[in-house]
One Martini backbone bead per residue (centre of mass of N, CA, C, O) as a GRO file, in nm:
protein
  107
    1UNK     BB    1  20.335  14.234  14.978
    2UNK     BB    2  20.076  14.249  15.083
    3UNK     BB    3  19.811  14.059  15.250
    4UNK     BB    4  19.498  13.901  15.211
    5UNK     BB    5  19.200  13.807  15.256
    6UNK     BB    6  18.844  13.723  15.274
    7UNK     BB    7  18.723  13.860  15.477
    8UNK     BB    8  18.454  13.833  15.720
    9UNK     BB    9  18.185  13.666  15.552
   10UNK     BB   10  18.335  13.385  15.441
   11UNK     BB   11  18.290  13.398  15.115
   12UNK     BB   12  18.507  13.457  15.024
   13UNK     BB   13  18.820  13.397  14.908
   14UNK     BB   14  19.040  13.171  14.976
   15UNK     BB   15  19.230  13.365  14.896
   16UNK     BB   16  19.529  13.534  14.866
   17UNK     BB   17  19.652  13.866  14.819
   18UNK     BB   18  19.866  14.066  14.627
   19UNK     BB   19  19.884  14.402  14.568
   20UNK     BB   20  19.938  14.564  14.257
   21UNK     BB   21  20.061  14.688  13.953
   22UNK     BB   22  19.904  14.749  13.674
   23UNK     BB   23  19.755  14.876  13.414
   24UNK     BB   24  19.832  15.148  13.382
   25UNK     BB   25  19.914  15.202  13.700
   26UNK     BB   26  19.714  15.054  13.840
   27UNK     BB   27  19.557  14.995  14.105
   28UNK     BB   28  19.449  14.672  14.328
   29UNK     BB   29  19.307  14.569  14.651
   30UNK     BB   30  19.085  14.395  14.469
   31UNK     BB   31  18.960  14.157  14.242
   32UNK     BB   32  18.658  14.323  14.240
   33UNK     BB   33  18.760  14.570  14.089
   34UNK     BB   34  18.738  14.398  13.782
   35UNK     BB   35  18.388  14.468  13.770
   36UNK     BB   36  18.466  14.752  13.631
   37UNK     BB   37  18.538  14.547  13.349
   38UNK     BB   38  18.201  14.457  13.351
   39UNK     BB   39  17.939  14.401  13.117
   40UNK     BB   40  17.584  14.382  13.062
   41UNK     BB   41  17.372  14.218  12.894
   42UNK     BB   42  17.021  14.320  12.772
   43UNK     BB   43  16.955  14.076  12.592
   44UNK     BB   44  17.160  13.832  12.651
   45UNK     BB   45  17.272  13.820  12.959
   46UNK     BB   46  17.593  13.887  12.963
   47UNK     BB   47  17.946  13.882  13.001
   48UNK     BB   48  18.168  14.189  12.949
   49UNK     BB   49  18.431  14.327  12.807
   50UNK     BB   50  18.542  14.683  12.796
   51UNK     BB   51  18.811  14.593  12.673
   52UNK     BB   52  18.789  14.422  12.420
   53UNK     BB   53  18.449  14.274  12.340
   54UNK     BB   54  18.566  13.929  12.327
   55UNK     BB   55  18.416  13.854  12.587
   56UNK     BB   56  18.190  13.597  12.703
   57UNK     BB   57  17.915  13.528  12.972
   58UNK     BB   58  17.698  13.416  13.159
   59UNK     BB   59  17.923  13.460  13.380
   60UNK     BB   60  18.094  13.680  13.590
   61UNK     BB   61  18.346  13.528  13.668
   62UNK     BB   62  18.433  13.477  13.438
   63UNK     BB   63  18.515  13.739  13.313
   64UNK     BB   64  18.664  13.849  13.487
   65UNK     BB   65  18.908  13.597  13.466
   66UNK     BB   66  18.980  13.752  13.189
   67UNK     BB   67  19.067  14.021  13.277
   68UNK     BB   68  19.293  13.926  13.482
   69UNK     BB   69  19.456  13.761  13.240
   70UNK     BB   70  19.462  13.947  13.002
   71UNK     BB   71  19.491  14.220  13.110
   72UNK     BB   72  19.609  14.147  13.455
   73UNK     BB   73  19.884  14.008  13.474
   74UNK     BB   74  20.015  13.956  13.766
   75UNK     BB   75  19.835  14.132  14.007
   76UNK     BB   76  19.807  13.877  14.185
   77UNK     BB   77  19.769  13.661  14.434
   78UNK     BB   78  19.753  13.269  14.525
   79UNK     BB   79  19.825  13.139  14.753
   80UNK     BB   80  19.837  12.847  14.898
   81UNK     BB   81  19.755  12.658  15.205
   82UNK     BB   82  19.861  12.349  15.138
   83UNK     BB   83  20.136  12.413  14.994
   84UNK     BB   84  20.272  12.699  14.876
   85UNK     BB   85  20.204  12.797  14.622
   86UNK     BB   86  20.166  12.993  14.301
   87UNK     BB   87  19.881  13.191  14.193
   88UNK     BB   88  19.798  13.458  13.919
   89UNK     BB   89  19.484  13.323  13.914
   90UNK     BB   90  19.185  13.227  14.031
   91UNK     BB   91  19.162  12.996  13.812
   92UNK     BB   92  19.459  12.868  13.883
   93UNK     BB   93  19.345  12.828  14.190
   94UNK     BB   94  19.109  12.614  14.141
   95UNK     BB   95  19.227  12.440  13.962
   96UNK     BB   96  19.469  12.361  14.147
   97UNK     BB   97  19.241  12.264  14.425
   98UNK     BB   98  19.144  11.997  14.242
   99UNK     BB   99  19.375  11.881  14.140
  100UNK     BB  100  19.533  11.867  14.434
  101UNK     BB  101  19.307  11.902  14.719
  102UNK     BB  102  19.093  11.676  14.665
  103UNK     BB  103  18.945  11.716  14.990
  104UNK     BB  104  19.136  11.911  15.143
  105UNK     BB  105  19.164  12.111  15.432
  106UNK     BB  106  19.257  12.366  15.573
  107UNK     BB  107  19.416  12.440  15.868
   0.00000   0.00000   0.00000
């Protein structure tokens, strides 16, 4: 597949990732697309999926993060630039590189 990198702002995600086909025929071209089954609650202001309703985070990036791994697994990759790994969700992305490559820096 393609890969991708992380868009032009420098802010977005350090990995590269490869759009597949998702479930149910779904295709994403970036795992941004999966905020679009992330809904925020407005009393408890926690966000939730509204693939299974079982999961909630104060946090946006964590429900994504339940989202990719659970409902869609194995749809994106996320290549190590510093040692060539791959990693099936970004959260297992960022977990690999505070325990390999604590503190430094891709080339």
């Amino acid at each position: 597949g393609q890969e991708y990198g992380g868009g032009g702002d420098g802010v977005r995600d350090q990995a590269s990732y490869a759009p597949v086909e998702g479930n149910a025929g779904q295709t994403f071209q970036d795992p941004a697309e999966l905020d679009q089954f992330v809904r925020k609650g407005y009393e408890d202001k926690k966000y939730y999926c509204t693939l299974c309703e079982k999961f909630s985070h104060k946090a946006s990036a964590m429900a994504r993060n339940h989202v990719e791994s659970q409902h869609f697994p194995n749809t994106f990759s996320y290549p190590c630039d510093l040692c060539g790994d791959v990693m099936t969700t970004k959260s297992n992305f960022m977990l690999h590189r505070s325990r390999k490559h604590l503190n430094k820096k891709a080339m």
